[in-house]
PDB file of C-alpha atoms in Angstrom:
ATOM      1  CA  MET T  31     115.495  97.970 109.519  1.00  0.00           C
ATOM      2  CA  LEU T  32     113.761  97.501 106.148  1.00  0.00           C
ATOM      3  CA  TYR T  33     110.538  96.403 107.844  1.00  0.00           C
ATOM      4  CA  SER T  34     110.674  99.470 110.099  1.00  0.00           C
ATOM      5  CA  PHE T  35     110.991 101.789 107.107  1.00  0.00           C
ATOM      6  CA  LEU T  36     108.096 100.054 105.336  1.00  0.00           C
ATOM      7  CA  LEU T  37     105.804 100.416 108.333  1.00  0.00           C
ATOM      8  CA  PHE T  38     107.029 103.961 108.968  1.00  0.00           C
ATOM      9  CA  PHE T  39     106.087 105.195 105.501  1.00  0.00           C
ATOM     10  CA  SER T  40     102.919 103.065 105.449  1.00  0.00           C
ATOM     11  CA  ILE T  41     101.635 104.832 108.559  1.00  0.00           C
ATOM     12  CA  ILE T  42     102.426 108.198 106.988  1.00  0.00           C
ATOM     13  CA  PHE T  43     100.612 107.136 103.798  1.00  0.00           C
ATOM     14  CA  LEU T  44      97.523 106.011 105.727  1.00  0.00           C
ATOM     15  CA  PHE T  45      97.576 109.249 107.703  1.00  0.00           C
ATOM     16  CA  PHE T  46      97.446 111.421 104.556  1.00  0.00           C
ATOM     17  CA  VAL T  47      95.482 109.214 102.137  1.00  0.00           C
ATOM     18  CA  GLY T  48      92.294 110.991 103.173  1.00  0.00           C
ATOM     19  CA  ASP T  49      93.641 114.256 101.718  1.00  0.00           C
ATOM     20  CA  PHE T  50      94.569 112.842  98.301  1.00  0.00           C
ATOM     21  CA  ASP T  51      92.616 113.972  95.260  1.00  0.00           C
ATOM     22  CA  LEU T  52      91.207 111.655  92.589  1.00  0.00           C
ATOM     23  CA  ARG T  53      94.308 111.669  90.373  1.00  0.00           C
ATOM     24  CA  THR T  54      96.659 110.971  93.279  1.00  0.00           C
ATOM     25  CA  ASN T  55      94.525 108.099  94.551  1.00  0.00           C
ATOM     26  CA  LEU T  56      94.274 106.654  91.039  1.00  0.00           C
ATOM     27  CA  PHE T  57      98.061 106.914  90.674  1.00  0.00           C
ATOM     28  CA  PHE T  58      98.624 104.945  93.884  1.00  0.00           C
ATOM     29  CA  VAL T  59      95.988 102.350  92.924  1.00  0.00           C
ATOM     30  CA  CYS T  60      97.860 101.718  89.665  1.00  0.00           C
ATOM     31  CA  GLY T  61     101.128 101.528  91.593  1.00  0.00           C
ATOM     32  CA  PHE T  62      99.716  98.970  94.023  1.00  0.00           C
ATOM     33  CA  PHE T  63      98.358  96.943  91.096  1.00  0.00           C
ATOM     34  CA  VAL T  64     101.878  96.796  89.650  1.00  0.00           C
ATOM     35  CA  ILE T  65     103.209  95.596  93.014  1.00  0.00           C
ATOM     36  CA  PHE T  66     100.474  92.941  93.207  1.00  0.00           C
ATOM     37  CA  VAL T  67     101.364  91.660  89.741  1.00  0.00           C
ATOM     38  CA  TYR T  68     105.100  91.711  90.505  1.00  0.00           C
ATOM     39  CA  LYS T  69     104.623  89.885  93.824  1.00  0.00           C
ATOM     40  CA  LYS T  70     102.094  87.508  92.212  1.00  0.00           C
ATOM     41  CA  PHE T  71      99.359  88.365  94.696  1.00  0.00           C
ATOM     42  CA  SER T  72      95.764  87.584  93.740  1.00  0.00           C
ATOM     43  CA  ILE T  73      94.360  91.029  92.956  1.00  0.00           C
ATOM     44  CA  LEU T  74      91.191  89.673  91.305  1.00  0.00           C
ATOM     45  CA  GLN T  75      90.362  87.532  94.330  1.00  0.00           C
ATOM     46  CA  PHE T  76      90.774  90.559  96.577  1.00  0.00           C
ATOM     47  CA  LEU T  77      88.530  92.757  94.427  1.00  0.00           C
ATOM     48  CA  ASN T  78      85.917  90.007  94.203  1.00  0.00           C
ATOM     49  CA  ARG T  79      85.613  89.951  97.993  1.00  0.00           C
ATOM     50  CA  ILE T  80      84.978  93.670  98.400  1.00  0.00           C
ATOM     51  CA  LYS T  81      83.208  94.462  95.115  1.00  0.00           C
ATOM     52  CA  TYR T  82      79.756  94.900  96.677  1.00  0.00           C
ATOM     53  CA  PHE T  83      81.135  97.154  99.386  1.00  0.00           C
ATOM     54  CA  LEU T  84      82.934  99.333  96.818  1.00  0.00           C
ATOM     55  CA  LEU T  85      79.850  99.509  94.590  1.00  0.00           C
ATOM     56  CA  ALA T  86      77.651 100.478  97.538  1.00  0.00           C
ATOM     57  CA  LEU T  87      80.125 103.170  98.572  1.00  0.00           C
ATOM     58  CA  PHE T  88      80.249 104.570  95.034  1.00  0.00           C
ATOM     59  CA  PHE T  89      76.470 104.736  94.604  1.00  0.00           C
ATOM     60  CA  ILE T  90      75.969 106.345  98.024  1.00  0.00           C
ATOM     61  CA  PHE T  91      78.144 109.287  96.993  1.00  0.00           C
ATOM     62  CA  ALA T  92      76.937 109.346  93.371  1.00  0.00           C
ATOM     63  CA  LEU T  93      73.267 109.531  94.377  1.00  0.00           C
ATOM     64  CA  ALA T  94      73.500 111.619  97.546  1.00  0.00           C
ATOM     65  CA  THR T  95      75.934 114.395  96.559  1.00  0.00           C
ATOM     66  CA  PRO T  96      74.400 117.647  95.268  1.00  0.00           C
ATOM     67  CA  GLY T  97      75.802 119.200  92.104  1.00  0.00           C
ATOM     68  CA  LYS T  98      75.374 119.203  88.335  1.00  0.00           C
ATOM     69  CA  VAL T  99      72.711 116.621  87.471  1.00  0.00           C
ATOM     70  CA  LEU T 100      73.745 114.177  84.746  1.00  0.00           C
ATOM     71  CA  ALA T 101      70.703 111.897  84.879  1.00  0.00           C
ATOM     72  CA  TYR T 102      67.606 111.569  87.012  1.00  0.00           C
ATOM     73  CA  TYR T 103      64.552 109.409  87.454  1.00  0.00           C
ATOM     74  CA  SER T 104      61.763 110.376  89.809  1.00  0.00           C
ATOM     75  CA  PHE T 105      63.500 111.494  93.026  1.00  0.00           C
ATOM     76  CA  ILE T 106      66.818 109.777  92.151  1.00  0.00           C
ATOM     77  CA  SER T 107      69.541 111.846  90.495  1.00  0.00           C
ATOM     78  CA  VAL T 108      73.178 111.305  89.595  1.00  0.00           C
ATOM     79  CA  THR T 109      75.554 114.272  89.744  1.00  0.00           C
ATOM     80  CA  SER T 110      79.009 114.742  88.248  1.00  0.00           C
ATOM     81  CA  GLU T 111      80.354 115.824  91.645  1.00  0.00           C
ATOM     82  CA  GLY T 112      78.886 112.692  93.197  1.00  0.00           C
ATOM     83  CA  ILE T 113      80.547 110.426  90.624  1.00  0.00           C
ATOM     84  CA  LEU T 114      83.945 112.062  91.144  1.00  0.00           C
ATOM     85  CA  LEU T 115      83.574 111.968  94.925  1.00  0.00           C
ATOM     86  CA  GLY T 116      82.428 108.345  94.810  1.00  0.00           C
ATOM     87  CA  LEU T 117      85.381 107.307  92.640  1.00  0.00           C
ATOM     88  CA  ASN T 118      87.787 109.170  94.899  1.00  0.00           C
ATOM     89  CA  ASN T 119      86.488 107.410  98.015  1.00  0.00           C
ATOM     90  CA  VAL T 120      86.534 104.014  96.279  1.00  0.00           C
ATOM     91  CA  PHE T 121      90.157 104.514  95.205  1.00  0.00           C
ATOM     92  CA  ARG T 122      91.040 105.798  98.685  1.00  0.00           C
ATOM     93  CA  LEU T 123      89.584 102.699 100.308  1.00  0.00           C
ATOM     94  CA  MET T 124      91.284 100.437  97.775  1.00  0.00           C
ATOM     95  CA  ASN T 125      94.629 102.095  98.529  1.00  0.00           C
ATOM     96  CA  THR T 126      94.143 101.401 102.223  1.00  0.00           C
ATOM     97  CA  PHE T 127      93.209  97.745 101.708  1.00  0.00           C
ATOM     98  CA  LEU T 128      95.906  97.110  99.094  1.00  0.00           C
ATOM     99  CA  LEU T 129      98.624  98.591 101.293  1.00  0.00           C
ATOM    100  CA  ILE T 130      97.544  96.504 104.293  1.00  0.00           C
ATOM    101  CA  ILE T 131      97.496  93.311 102.201  1.00  0.00           C
ATOM    102  CA  ILE T 132     100.980  94.058 100.854  1.00  0.00           C
ATOM    103  CA  LEU T 133     102.276  94.621 104.388  1.00  0.00           C
ATOM    104  CA  MET T 134     100.668  91.411 105.659  1.00  0.00           C
ATOM    105  CA  ASN T 135     102.261  89.422 102.829  1.00  0.00           C
ATOM    106  CA  THR T 136     105.665  91.065 103.227  1.00  0.00           C
ATOM    107  CA  ILE T 137     106.226  91.666 106.933  1.00  0.00           C
ATOM    108  CA  PRO T 138     105.944  88.955 109.642  1.00  0.00           C
ATOM    109  CA  ASN T 139     102.938  89.314 111.941  1.00  0.00           C
ATOM    110  CA  ASP T 140     105.133  89.314 115.049  1.00  0.00           C
ATOM    111  CA  PHE T 141     107.070  92.313 113.757  1.00  0.00           C
ATOM    112  CA  ILE T 142     103.852  94.197 112.960  1.00  0.00           C
ATOM    113  CA  THR T 143     102.545  93.450 116.450  1.00  0.00           C
ATOM    114  CA  ARG T 144     105.708  94.683 118.161  1.00  0.00           C
ATOM    115  CA  PHE T 145     105.821  97.788 115.966  1.00  0.00           C
ATOM    116  CA  ILE T 146     102.212  98.770 116.717  1.00  0.00           C
ATOM    117  CA  VAL T 147     102.640  98.121 120.441  1.00  0.00           C
ATOM    118  CA  LYS T 148     105.752 100.312 120.513  1.00  0.00           C
ATOM    119  CA  LEU T 149     103.948 102.977 118.522  1.00  0.00           C
ATOM    120  CA  CYS T 150     101.119 102.925 121.074  1.00  0.00           C
ATOM    121  CA  PHE T 151     103.485 102.786 124.060  1.00  0.00           C
ATOM    122  CA  PRO T 152     102.746 106.391 125.158  1.00  0.00           C
ATOM    123  CA  LEU T 153      99.134 105.290 125.726  1.00  0.00           C
ATOM    124  CA  ASN T 154     100.404 103.389 128.788  1.00  0.00           C
ATOM    125  CA  TYR T 155     100.461 106.720 130.586  1.00  0.00           C
ATOM    126  CA  ILE T 156      96.691 107.074 130.193  1.00  0.00           C
ATOM    127  CA  GLY T 157      95.905 103.548 131.389  1.00  0.00           C
ATOM    128  CA  VAL T 158      96.154 101.450 128.197  1.00  0.00           C
ATOM    129  CA  ASN T 159      97.769  98.019 128.751  1.00  0.00           C
ATOM    130  CA  SER T 160     100.289  97.557 125.930  1.00  0.00           C
ATOM    131  CA  GLN T 161     100.541  93.787 126.483  1.00  0.00           C
ATOM    132  CA  ARG T 162      96.785  93.356 126.232  1.00  0.00           C
ATOM    133  CA  LEU T 163      96.889  95.484 123.112  1.00  0.00           C
ATOM    134  CA  ALA T 164      99.565  93.174 121.691  1.00  0.00           C
ATOM    135  CA  ALA T 165      97.374  90.131 122.363  1.00  0.00           C
ATOM    136  CA  ARG T 166      94.401  91.731 120.602  1.00  0.00           C
ATOM    137  CA  ILE T 167      96.512  92.659 117.582  1.00  0.00           C
ATOM    138  CA  TYR T 168      98.011  89.161 117.437  1.00  0.00           C
ATOM    139  CA  LEU T 169      94.564  87.544 117.517  1.00  0.00           C
ATOM    140  CA  THR T 170      93.286  89.920 114.840  1.00  0.00           C
ATOM    141  CA  LEU T 171      96.180  89.078 112.523  1.00  0.00           C
ATOM    142  CA  ALA T 172      95.773  85.362 113.256  1.00  0.00           C
ATOM    143  CA  TYR T 173      92.092  85.422 112.301  1.00  0.00           C
ATOM    144  CA  LEU T 174      92.853  87.467 109.196  1.00  0.00           C
ATOM    145  CA  GLU T 175      95.308  84.756 108.184  1.00  0.00           C
ATOM    146  CA  SER T 176      92.703  82.040 108.755  1.00  0.00           C
ATOM    147  CA  TYR T 177      90.221  84.172 106.803  1.00  0.00           C
ATOM    148  CA  ARG T 178      92.558  84.193 103.801  1.00  0.00           C
ATOM    149  CA  GLN T 179      93.310  80.468 104.011  1.00  0.00           C
ATOM    150  CA  PHE T 180      89.632  79.526 104.249  1.00  0.00           C
ATOM    151  CA  ASN T 181      88.812  81.434 101.023  1.00  0.00           C
ATOM    152  CA  ILE T 182      85.686  83.039 102.445  1.00  0.00           C
ATOM    153  CA  ASN T 183      82.926  84.364 100.221  1.00  0.00           C
ATOM    154  CA  HIS T 184      79.180  84.938 100.614  1.00  0.00           C
ATOM    155  CA  LYS T 185      78.569  81.173 100.285  1.00  0.00           C
ATOM    156  CA  THR T 186      81.154  79.955 102.809  1.00  0.00           C
ATOM    157  CA  PHE T 187      80.955  82.802 105.353  1.00  0.00           C
ATOM    158  CA  PHE T 188      78.484  81.077 107.691  1.00  0.00           C
ATOM    159  CA  SER T 189      80.429  77.800 107.469  1.00  0.00           C
ATOM    160  CA  PHE T 190      83.540  79.688 108.562  1.00  0.00           C
ATOM    161  CA  ILE T 191      81.689  81.213 111.535  1.00  0.00           C
ATOM    162  CA  GLU T 192      80.298  77.788 112.480  1.00  0.00           C
ATOM    163  CA  ILE T 193      83.787  76.271 112.465  1.00  0.00           C
ATOM    164  CA  GLN T 194      85.124  79.098 114.632  1.00  0.00           C
ATOM    165  CA  LEU T 195      82.341  78.579 117.177  1.00  0.00           C
ATOM    166  CA  SER T 196      82.596  74.792 117.227  1.00  0.00           C
ATOM    167  CA  ASN T 197      85.209  72.529 118.772  1.00  0.00           C
ATOM    168  CA  LYS T 198      86.668  71.893 115.312  1.00  0.00           C
ATOM    169  CA  SER T 199      88.476  75.209 115.501  1.00  0.00           C
ATOM    170  CA  ASN T 200      91.796  75.072 117.289  1.00  0.00           C
ATOM    171  CA  ASN T 201      92.014  77.411 120.236  1.00  0.00           C
ATOM    172  CA  LEU T 202      94.622  80.089 119.730  1.00  0.00           C
ATOM    173  CA  ARG T 203      97.235  80.126 122.464  1.00  0.00           C
ATOM    174  CA  VAL T 204      98.772  83.553 122.586  1.00  0.00           C
ATOM    175  CA  LYS T 205     102.330  83.744 123.877  1.00  0.00           C
ATOM    176  CA  ILE T 206     103.851  87.132 123.251  1.00  0.00           C
ATOM    177  CA  GLU T 207     107.185  88.319 124.521  1.00  0.00           C
ATOM    178  CA  LYS T 208     107.230  91.500 126.561  1.00  0.00           C
ATOM    179  CA  VAL T 209     107.823  94.484 124.324  1.00  0.00           C
ATOM    180  CA  ASN T 210     110.294  97.028 125.695  1.00  0.00           C
ATOM    181  CA  PHE T 211     110.422 100.636 124.543  1.00  0.00           C
ATOM    182  CA  THR T 212     114.105 101.472 123.927  1.00  0.00           C
ATOM    183  CA  LYS T 213     115.914 104.713 123.125  1.00  0.00           C
ATOM    184  CA  ALA T 214     115.988 103.747 119.453  1.00  0.00           C
ATOM    185  CA  ASP T 215     112.210 103.274 119.526  1.00  0.00           C
ATOM    186  CA  PHE T 216     111.853 106.684 121.171  1.00  0.00           C
ATOM    187  CA  SER T 217     113.897 108.210 118.342  1.00  0.00           C
ATOM    188  CA  TRP T 218     111.700 106.462 115.746  1.00  0.00           C
ATOM    189  CA  PHE T 219     108.554 107.684 117.503  1.00  0.00           C
ATOM    190  CA  CYS T 220     109.753 111.291 117.712  1.00  0.00           C
ATOM    191  CA  GLY T 221     110.849 111.156 114.085  1.00  0.00           C
ATOM    192  CA  LEU T 222     107.457 109.842 112.980  1.00  0.00           C
ATOM    193  CA  ILE T 223     105.526 112.512 114.893  1.00  0.00           C
ATOM    194  CA  SER T 224     107.841 115.278 113.683  1.00  0.00           C
ATOM    195  CA  PHE T 225     107.612 114.112 110.070  1.00  0.00           C
ATOM    196  CA  ILE T 226     103.807 113.890 110.135  1.00  0.00           C
ATOM    197  CA  VAL T 227     103.429 117.334 111.741  1.00  0.00           C
ATOM    198  CA  SER T 228     105.925 118.913 109.334  1.00  0.00           C
ATOM    199  CA  LEU T 229     104.367 117.292 106.270  1.00  0.00           C
ATOM    200  CA  ASN T 230     100.865 118.241 107.385  1.00  0.00           C
ATOM    201  CA  PHE T 231     101.979 121.847 107.879  1.00  0.00           C
ATOM    202  CA  PHE T 232     103.713 121.859 104.481  1.00  0.00           C
ATOM    203  CA  ILE T 233     100.682 120.453 102.632  1.00  0.00           C
ATOM    204  CA  LYS T 234      98.201 122.836 104.228  1.00  0.00           C
TER     205      LYS T 234
END
């Protein structure tokens, strides 16, 4: 039940994180940092892996957003609106990544797989195979786990790819139990949709 509540509110958070302003995103980033320290997760290692991506994202918005010019050189200019927008998007992306890492370190992969498959169960009516979806999710989580264990960076990335393509990498045998959509799951699904619609209407 606890895992269900965590995933329930995590999905709601990810659904609305795009509407958060800079202060709200900064508040959640600080909150996730506290959780990382309390759980003894490696926050510095995580930031080191995505630092170039975050810097690139920040400079794209800082240099490409029109507004009040703070500094310029030739055809390059930095605006105050661009800096604020860049920071907001960096914090938004960090919130998404930090939440996913916390979930992956707290909730078993099998539970996450079953939860997502049940959440996507209505897609069966438009031709989506839920069992194939479960296999794809399981493989994704398995490779994410191997990614973390291998300690990949810009120096070891190609070695990791070479191992995955060679015979040295163990083949993943996926054996997933059939996921059934029960009345309780239907209640959870209706509650999630109703809560998201109501909250979205209340915010806007």
